[in-house]
Coordinates of C-alpha atoms in Angstrom, one line a residue:
X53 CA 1.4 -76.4 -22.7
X54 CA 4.1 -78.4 -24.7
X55 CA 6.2 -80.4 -22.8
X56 CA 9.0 -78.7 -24.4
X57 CA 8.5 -75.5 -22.6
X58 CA 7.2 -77.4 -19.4
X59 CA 11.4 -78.8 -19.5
X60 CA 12.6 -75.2 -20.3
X61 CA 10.7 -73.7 -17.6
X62 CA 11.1 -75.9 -15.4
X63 CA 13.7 -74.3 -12.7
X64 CA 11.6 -71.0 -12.7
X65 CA 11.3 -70.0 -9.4
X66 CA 9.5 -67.1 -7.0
X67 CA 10.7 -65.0 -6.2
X68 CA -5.7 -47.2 -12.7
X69 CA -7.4 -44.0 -16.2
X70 CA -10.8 -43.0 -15.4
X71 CA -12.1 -40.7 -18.0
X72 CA -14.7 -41.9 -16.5
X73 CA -12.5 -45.3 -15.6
X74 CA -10.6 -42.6 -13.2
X75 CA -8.2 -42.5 -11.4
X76 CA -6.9 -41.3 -7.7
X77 CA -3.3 -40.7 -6.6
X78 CA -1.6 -41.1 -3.5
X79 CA 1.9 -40.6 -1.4
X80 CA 4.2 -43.7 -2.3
X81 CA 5.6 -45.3 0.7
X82 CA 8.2 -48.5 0.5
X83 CA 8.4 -51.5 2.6
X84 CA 9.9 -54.8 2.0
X85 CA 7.0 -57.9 3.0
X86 CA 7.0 -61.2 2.3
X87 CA 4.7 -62.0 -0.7
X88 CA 4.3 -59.0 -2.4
X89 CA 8.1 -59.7 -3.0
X90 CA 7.5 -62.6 -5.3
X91 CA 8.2 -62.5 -9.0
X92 CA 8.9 -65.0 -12.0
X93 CA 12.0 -66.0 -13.3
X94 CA 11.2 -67.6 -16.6
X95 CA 13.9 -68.4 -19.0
X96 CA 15.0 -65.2 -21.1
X97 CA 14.1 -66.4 -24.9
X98 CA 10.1 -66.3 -23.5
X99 CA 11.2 -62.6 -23.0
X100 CA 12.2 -62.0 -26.3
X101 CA 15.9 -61.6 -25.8
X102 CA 18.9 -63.6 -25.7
X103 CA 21.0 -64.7 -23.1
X104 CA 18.8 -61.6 -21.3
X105 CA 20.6 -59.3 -23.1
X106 CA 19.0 -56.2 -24.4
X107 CA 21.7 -55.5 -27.0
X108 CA 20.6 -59.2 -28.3
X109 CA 17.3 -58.3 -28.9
X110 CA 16.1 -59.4 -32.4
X111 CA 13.3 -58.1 -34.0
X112 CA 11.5 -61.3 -36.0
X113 CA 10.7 -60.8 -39.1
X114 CA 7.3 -59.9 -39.8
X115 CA 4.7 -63.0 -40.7
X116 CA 2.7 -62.3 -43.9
X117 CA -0.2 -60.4 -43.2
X118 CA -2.9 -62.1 -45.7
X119 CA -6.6 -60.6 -46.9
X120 CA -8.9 -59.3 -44.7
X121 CA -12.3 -57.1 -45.2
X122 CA -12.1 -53.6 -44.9
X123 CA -12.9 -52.8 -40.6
X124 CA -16.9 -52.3 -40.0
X125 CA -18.2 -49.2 -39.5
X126 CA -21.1 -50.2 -37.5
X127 CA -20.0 -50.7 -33.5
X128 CA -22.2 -53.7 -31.8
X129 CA -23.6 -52.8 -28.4
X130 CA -22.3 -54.8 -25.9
X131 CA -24.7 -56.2 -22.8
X132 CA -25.1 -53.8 -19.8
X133 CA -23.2 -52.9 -18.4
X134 CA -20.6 -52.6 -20.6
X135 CA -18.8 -49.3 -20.4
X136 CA -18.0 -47.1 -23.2
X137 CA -14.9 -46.2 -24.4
X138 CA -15.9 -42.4 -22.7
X139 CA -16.5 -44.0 -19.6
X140 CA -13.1 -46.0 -19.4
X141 CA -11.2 -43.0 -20.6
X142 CA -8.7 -41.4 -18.1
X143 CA -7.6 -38.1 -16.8
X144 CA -3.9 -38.8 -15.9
X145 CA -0.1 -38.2 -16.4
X146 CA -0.6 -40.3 -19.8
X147 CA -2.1 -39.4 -22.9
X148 CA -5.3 -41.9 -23.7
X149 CA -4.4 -45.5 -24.4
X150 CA -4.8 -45.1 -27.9
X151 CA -2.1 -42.9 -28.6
X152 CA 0.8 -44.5 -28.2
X153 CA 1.4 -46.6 -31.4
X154 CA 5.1 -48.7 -31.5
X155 CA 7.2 -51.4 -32.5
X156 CA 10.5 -52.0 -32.2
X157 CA 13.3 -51.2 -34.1
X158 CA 15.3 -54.1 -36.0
X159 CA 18.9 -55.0 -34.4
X160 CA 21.8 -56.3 -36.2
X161 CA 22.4 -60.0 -35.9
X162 CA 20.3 -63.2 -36.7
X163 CA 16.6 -63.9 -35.9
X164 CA 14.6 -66.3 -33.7
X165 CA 11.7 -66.7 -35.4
X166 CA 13.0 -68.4 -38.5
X167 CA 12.3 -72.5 -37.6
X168 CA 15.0 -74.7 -38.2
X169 CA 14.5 -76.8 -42.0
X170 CA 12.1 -74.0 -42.9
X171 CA 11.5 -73.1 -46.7
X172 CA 12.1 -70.1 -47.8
X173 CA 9.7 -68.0 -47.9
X174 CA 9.2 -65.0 -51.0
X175 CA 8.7 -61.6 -49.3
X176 CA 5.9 -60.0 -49.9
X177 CA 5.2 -56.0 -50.5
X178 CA 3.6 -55.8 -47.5
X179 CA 6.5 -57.3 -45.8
X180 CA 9.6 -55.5 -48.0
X181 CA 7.7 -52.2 -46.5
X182 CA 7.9 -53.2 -42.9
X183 CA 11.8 -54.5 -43.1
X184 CA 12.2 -51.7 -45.1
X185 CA 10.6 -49.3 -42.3
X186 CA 13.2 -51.2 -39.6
X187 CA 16.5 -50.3 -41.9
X188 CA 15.2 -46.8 -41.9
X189 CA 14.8 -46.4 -38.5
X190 CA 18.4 -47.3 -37.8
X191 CA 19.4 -44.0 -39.1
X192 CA 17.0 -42.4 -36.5
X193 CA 18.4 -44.4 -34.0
X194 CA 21.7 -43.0 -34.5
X195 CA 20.2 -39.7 -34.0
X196 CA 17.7 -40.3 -31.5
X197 CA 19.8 -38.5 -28.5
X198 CA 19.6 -35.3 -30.8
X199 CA 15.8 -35.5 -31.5
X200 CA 14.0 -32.3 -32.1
X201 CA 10.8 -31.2 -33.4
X202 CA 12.3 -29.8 -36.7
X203 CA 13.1 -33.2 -37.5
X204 CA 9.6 -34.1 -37.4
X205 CA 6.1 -33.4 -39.9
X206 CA 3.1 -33.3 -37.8
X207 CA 0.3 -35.2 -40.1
X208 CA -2.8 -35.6 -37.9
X209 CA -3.7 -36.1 -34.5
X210 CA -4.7 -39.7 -33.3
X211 CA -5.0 -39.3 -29.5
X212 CA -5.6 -36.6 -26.8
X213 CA -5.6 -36.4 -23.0
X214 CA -5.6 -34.4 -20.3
X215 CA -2.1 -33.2 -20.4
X216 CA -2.0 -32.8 -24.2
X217 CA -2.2 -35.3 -27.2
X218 CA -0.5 -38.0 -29.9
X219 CA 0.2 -36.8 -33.2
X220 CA 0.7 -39.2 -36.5
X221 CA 4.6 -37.5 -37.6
X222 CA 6.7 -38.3 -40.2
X223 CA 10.6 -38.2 -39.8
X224 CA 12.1 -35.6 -42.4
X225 CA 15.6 -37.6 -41.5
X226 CA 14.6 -41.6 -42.7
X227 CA 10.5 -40.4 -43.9
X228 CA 9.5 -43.3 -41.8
X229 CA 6.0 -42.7 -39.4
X230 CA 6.2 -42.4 -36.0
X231 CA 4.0 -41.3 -33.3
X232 CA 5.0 -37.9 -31.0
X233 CA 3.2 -38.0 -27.5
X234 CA 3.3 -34.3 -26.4
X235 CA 2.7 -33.3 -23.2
X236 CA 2.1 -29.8 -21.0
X237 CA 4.6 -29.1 -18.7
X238 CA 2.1 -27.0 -16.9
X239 CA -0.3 -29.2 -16.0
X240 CA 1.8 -31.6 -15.1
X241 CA 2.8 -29.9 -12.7
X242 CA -0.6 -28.8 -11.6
X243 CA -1.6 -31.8 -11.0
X244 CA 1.1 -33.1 -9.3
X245 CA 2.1 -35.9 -12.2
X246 CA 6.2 -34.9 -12.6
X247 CA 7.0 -37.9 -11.1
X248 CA 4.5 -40.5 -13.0
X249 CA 5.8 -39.0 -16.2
X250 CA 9.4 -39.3 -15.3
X251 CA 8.8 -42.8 -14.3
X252 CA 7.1 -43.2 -17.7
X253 CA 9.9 -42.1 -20.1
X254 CA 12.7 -43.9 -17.6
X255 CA 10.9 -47.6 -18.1
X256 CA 10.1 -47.2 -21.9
X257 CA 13.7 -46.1 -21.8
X258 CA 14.6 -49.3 -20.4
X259 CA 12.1 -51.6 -21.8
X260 CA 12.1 -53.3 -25.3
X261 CA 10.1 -56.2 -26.0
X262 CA 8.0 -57.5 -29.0
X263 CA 5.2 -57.2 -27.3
X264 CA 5.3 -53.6 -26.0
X265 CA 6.1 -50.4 -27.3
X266 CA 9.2 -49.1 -28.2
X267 CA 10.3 -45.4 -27.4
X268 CA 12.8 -43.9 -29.8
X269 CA 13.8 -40.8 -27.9
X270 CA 12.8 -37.8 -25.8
X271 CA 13.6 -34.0 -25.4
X272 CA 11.2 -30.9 -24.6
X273 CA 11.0 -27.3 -24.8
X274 CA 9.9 -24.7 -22.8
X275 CA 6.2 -25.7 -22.4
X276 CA 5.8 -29.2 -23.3
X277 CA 7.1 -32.6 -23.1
X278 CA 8.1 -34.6 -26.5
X279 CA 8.6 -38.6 -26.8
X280 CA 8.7 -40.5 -29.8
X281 CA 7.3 -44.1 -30.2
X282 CA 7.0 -45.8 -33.4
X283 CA 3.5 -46.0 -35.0
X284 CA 1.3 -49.1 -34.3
X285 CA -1.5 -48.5 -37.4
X286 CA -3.7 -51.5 -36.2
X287 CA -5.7 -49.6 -33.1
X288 CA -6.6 -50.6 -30.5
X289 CA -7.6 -54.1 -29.1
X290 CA -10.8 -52.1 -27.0
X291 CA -12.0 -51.5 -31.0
X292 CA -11.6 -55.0 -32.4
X293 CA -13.2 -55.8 -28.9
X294 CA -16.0 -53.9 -29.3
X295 CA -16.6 -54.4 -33.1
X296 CA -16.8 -58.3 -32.6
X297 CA -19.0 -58.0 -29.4
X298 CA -16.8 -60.8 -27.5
X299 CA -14.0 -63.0 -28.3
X300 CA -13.8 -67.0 -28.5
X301 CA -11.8 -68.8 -26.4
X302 CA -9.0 -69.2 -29.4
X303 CA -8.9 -65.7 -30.1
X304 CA -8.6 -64.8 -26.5
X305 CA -5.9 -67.2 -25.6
X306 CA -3.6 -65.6 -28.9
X307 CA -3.8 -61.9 -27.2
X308 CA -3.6 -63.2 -23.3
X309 CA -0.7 -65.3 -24.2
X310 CA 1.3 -62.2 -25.6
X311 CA 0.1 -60.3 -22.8
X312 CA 1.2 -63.0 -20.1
X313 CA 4.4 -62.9 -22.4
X314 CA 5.6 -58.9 -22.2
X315 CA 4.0 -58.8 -17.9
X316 CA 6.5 -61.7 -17.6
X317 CA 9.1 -59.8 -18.7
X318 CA 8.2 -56.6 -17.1
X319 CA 7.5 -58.2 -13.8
X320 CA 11.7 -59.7 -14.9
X321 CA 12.9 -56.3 -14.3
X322 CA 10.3 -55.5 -11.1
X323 CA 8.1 -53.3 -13.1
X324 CA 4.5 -53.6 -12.1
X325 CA 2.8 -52.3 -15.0
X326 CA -0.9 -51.1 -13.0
X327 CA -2.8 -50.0 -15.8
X328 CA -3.6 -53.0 -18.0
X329 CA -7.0 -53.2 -20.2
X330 CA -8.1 -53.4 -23.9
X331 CA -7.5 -49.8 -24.4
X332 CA -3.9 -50.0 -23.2
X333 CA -3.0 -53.2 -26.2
X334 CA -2.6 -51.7 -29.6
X335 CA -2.3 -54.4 -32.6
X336 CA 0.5 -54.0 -34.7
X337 CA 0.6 -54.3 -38.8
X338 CA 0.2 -57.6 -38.9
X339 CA -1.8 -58.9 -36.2
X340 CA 0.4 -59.0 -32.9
X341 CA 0.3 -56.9 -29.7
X342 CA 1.8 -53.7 -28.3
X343 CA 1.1 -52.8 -24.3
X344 CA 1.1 -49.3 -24.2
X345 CA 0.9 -46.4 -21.9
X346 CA 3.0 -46.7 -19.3
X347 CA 2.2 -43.8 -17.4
X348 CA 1.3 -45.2 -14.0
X349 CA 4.0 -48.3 -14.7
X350 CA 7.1 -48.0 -11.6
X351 CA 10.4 -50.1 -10.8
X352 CA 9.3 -51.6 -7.3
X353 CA 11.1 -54.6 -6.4
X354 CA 8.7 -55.2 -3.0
X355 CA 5.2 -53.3 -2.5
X356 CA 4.0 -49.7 -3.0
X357 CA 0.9 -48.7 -1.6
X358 CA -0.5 -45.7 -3.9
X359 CA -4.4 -45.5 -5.5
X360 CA -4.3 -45.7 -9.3
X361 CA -5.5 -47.3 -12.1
X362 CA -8.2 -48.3 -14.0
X363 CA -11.3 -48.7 -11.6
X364 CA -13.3 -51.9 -12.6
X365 CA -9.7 -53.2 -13.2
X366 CA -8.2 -52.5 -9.8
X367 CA -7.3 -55.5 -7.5
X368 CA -8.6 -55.6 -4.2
X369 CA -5.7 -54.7 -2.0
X370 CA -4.8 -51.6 -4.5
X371 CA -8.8 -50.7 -3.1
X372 CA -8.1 -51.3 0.1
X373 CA -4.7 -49.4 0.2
X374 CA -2.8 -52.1 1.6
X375 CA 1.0 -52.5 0.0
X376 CA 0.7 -54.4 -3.1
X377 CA 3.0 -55.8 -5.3
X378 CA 3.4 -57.7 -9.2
X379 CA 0.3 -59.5 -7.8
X380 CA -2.3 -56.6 -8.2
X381 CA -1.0 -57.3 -12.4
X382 CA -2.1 -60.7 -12.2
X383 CA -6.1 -59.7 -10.6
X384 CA -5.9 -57.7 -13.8
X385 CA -5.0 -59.9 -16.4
X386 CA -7.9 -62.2 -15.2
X387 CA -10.0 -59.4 -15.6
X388 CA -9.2 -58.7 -19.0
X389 CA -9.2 -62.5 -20.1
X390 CA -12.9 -62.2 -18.6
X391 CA -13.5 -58.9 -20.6
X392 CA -12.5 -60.7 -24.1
X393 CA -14.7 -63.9 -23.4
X394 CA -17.6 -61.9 -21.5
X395 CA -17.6 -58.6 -23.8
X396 CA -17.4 -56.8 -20.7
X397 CA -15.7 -56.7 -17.3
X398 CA -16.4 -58.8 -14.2
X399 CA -17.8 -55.9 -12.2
X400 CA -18.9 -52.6 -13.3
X401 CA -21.5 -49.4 -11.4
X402 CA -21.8 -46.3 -12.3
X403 CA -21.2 -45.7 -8.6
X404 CA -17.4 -45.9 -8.3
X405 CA -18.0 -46.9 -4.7
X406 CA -20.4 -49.8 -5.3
X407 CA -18.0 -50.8 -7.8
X408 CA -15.5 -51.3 -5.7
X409 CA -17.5 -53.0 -3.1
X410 CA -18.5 -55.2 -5.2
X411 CA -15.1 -56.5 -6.4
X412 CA -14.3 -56.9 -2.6
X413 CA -17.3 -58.4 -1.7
X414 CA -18.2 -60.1 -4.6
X415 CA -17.5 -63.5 -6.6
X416 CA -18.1 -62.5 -10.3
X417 CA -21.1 -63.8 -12.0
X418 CA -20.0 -66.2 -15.4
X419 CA -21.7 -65.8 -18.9
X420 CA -22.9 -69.5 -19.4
X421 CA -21.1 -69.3 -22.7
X422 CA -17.9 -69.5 -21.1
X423 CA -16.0 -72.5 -20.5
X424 CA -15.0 -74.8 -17.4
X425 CA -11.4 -74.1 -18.2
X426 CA -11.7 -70.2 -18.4
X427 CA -13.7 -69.9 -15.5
X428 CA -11.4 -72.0 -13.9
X429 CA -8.4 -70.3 -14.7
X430 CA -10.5 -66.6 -13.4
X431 CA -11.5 -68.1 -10.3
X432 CA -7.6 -68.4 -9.5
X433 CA -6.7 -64.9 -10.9
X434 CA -9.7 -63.2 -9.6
X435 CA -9.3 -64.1 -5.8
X436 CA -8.8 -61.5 -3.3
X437 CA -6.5 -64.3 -1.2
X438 CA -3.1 -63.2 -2.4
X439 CA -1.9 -66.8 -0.9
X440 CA -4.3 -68.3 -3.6
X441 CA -3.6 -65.8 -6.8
X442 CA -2.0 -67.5 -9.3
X443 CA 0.8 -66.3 -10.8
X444 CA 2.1 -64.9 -7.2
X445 CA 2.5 -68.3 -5.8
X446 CA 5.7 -70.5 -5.4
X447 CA 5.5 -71.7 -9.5
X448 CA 5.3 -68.1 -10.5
X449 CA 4.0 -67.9 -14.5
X450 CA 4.1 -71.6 -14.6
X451 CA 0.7 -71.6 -12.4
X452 CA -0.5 -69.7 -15.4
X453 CA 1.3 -71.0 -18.4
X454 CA 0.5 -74.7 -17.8
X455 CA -3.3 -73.8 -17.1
X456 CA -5.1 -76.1 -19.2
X457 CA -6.8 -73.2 -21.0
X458 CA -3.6 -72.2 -22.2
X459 CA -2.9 -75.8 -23.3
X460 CA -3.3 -75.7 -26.9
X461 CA -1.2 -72.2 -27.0
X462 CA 2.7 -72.7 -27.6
X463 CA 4.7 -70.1 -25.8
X464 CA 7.8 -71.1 -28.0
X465 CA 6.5 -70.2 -30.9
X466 CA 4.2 -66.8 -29.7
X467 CA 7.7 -65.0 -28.3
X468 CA 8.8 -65.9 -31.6
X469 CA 5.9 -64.2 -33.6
X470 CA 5.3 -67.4 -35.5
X471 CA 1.6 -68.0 -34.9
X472 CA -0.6 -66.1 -36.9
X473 CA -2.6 -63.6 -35.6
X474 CA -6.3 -64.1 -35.5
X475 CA -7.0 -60.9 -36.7
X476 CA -5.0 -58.9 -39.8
X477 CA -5.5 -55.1 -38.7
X478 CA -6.9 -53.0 -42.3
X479 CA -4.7 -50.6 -43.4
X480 CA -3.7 -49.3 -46.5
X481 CA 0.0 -48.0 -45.8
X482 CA 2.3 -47.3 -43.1
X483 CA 0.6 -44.3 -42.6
X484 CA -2.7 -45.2 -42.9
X485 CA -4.7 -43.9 -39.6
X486 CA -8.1 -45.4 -40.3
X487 CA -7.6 -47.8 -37.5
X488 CA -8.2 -44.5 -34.7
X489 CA -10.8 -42.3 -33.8
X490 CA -10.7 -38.7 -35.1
X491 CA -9.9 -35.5 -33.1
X492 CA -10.3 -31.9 -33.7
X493 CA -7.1 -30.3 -34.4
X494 CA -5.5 -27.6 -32.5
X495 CA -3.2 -24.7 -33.8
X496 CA -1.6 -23.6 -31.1
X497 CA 2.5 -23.8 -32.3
X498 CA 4.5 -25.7 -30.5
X499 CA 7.9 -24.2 -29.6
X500 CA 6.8 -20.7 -27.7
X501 CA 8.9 -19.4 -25.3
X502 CA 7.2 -19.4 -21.6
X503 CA 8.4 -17.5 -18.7
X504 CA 8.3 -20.9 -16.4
X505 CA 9.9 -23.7 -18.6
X506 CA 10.1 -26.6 -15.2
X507 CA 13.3 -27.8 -17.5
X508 CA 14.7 -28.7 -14.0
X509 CA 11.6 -31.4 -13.2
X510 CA 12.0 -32.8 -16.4
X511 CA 15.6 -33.8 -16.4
X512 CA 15.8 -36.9 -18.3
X513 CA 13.7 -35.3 -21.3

């Protein structure tokens, strides 16, 4: 790491999806205890905000998106045992990973990715579209407290779940593309997921990042559930993933980096995020990240103790249903830094027991491909010793941050959006879907009257 950010960081201090990755639930209890209590309190601007304000917040400017091929149709195998995309899916209180597409709307005021002495740059089309997509979107925002779905065109479907699906809309008040996650009130209820999804739409409420999805508003109707993201057209990061088999160490560093980046900042405001995989990171237009799905995300300052997550991503005291804390995040961002360099995860059986006696009892097993650095940098993420998990020790993120594997990555300029992306997503126009898979379409309207409504569980909607 520079020795810039090394000086700006320098005071910082402590402080599960299975569809067929699956996942459990359980009662929350709360307790306040020692270690699970610590937390990172890196300097806002690595954030994305200024002064920690998020009425500063500054959307960058979008960096050039140059030539790329058109995205392959063929999809590599991967070694075993790699699971499929069908065999990470999940049936929870969220809508699959893919489905929730964003990025964040433009704020009036200057920006802070524009380097000091820089030339000035022409804009291109590509680029007039996208700042052109932000103005518009300021009209919605205005709005947004009103939202309804007459305001919206449903275009296509681009993600379902078990508690409904993500359609591709267009606004018929700016004509800008969003995405609209619906979901059943019904089954929600079922299944006993009123308070996941309430937690969900309060922290996108209170979230906004450049690194993770933005949510424009909310409201609902007698039998379903409405939010409204922005569209992410680039897919998902499990796609690119998959297509290019595994990723280099340069490639993996860019998308951990901006991952480290937006868990930072959620970890800032004691959100503990609990779901995090390649499914759950959509690329945006031009290359950079969006974490998405935040349905089993929850505000706990100290520990929590219930089952859920992503299986062969769950950290060892989340199996063992001890209290965990911010550190059970860390256990799986090593796991997905393994995933990108590896092509698949650190442990994986069919057997969703064995699996998860293996990451307890286990040491994972490296690909010899991968480097002294990145193994390194696993063996201190991937360690069931919570004393001994970096990123929950006394440094906090600086355990991580100054890693030599992350040595040749500047955090400065990644917040700021000034690196270029290692990959330029495909796509055609800011409606363009061709980046998702394709789902069967359903005609059932949206808007019927029901006889049980459960407005009075869904307050805040």
């Amino acid at each position: 790491m520079p020795a810039t950010i090394s000086k700006i960081i320098d005071k910082a201090k402590p402080r599960f999806s299975f569809h067929h990755r699956h996942h459990s639930d359980g009662e929350e209890h709360h307790q306040h205890h020692g270690i699970f209590a610590l937390s990172s309190s890196l300097p806002t601007h690595l954030f994305g905000y200024k002064d920690g304000k998020k009425d500063d917040y500054v959307e960058p400017p979008p960096i050039a998106p140059t030539e790329t091929q058109p995205r392959e149709t063929m999809k590599p195998s991967l070694p075993p045992p790699t699971p499929t995309k069908e065999e990470r899916h999940k049936p929870s209180s969220s809508v699959s990973p893919q489905n929730l597409p964003s990025t964040p709307p433009a704020t009036p005021g200057g920006s802070f990715l524009a380097a000091d002495n820089e030339p000035a740059k022409t804009v291109t089309q590509t680029e007039q579209l996208s700042m052109d997509e932000h103005n518009q979107s300021e009209k919605l925002e205005k709005d947004k407290c009103q939202l309804k779905l007459s305001d919206f065109k449903i275009e296509r479907t681009v993600g379902t779940g078990s508690f409904g699906r993500v359609h591709l809309i267009q606004s018929k008040i700016n004509q800008r593309y969003y995405a609209l996650k619906v979901l059943k009130k019904a089954e929600i209820v079922k299944l006993k997921q009123v308070e996941h999804t309430n937690n969900e739409r309060a922290i996108l409420a209170s979230v906004q990042h450049p690194f993770i999805v933005n949510l424009w508003g909310s409201f609902q109707d007698d039998a379903n559930l409405y939010m409204v993201m922005d569209y992410v057209p680039g897919g998902e990061l499990f796609s690119f993933l998959r297509k290019s088999k595994k990723f280099s160490n340069e490639v993996a560093r860019f998308y951990a980096g901006e991952v480290l980046l937006a868990l930072a900042y959620l970890h800032s405001k004691d959100i503990i995020y609990r779901d995090l995989k390649p499914e759950n990171i959509l690329l945006d237009a031009h290359g950079h990240i969006k974490v998405t799905d935040f349905g089993f995300a929850k505000k706990v300052p100290d520990i929590t103790w219930t089952l859920c997550g992503t299986p062969d991503y769950l950290a060892p005291e989340i199996i063992q249903t001890k209290g965990y804390g911010k550190a059970a995040d860390f256990w799986a961002f090593g796991v997905l830094i393994f995933e990108m360099l590896a092509g698949y995860p650190p442990y994986y059986d069919d057997n969703q027991f064995k699996l998860y006696e293996k990451i307890l009892t286990t040491q994972p097993k490296y690909p010899a491909h991968m480097d002294a650095a990145a193994k390194d940098l696993l063996k201190h993420l991937l360690t069931t010793d919570l004393s001994q998990r970096y990123g929950n020790l006394k440094r906090g993120y600086l355990d991580i941050m100054e890693h030599k594997w992350f040595a040749p990555l500047d955090f400065e300029k990644l917040i700021q959006r000034k690196i270029k992306p290692p990959h330029i997503p495909h796509i055609k126009g800011s409606g363009d879907t061709a980046n998702f898979d394709k789902y069967p379409e359903e005609f059932h309207p949206y808007g019927v009257p029901q006889k049980e409504n459960y407005r009075d569980q869904f307050p805040d909607f």
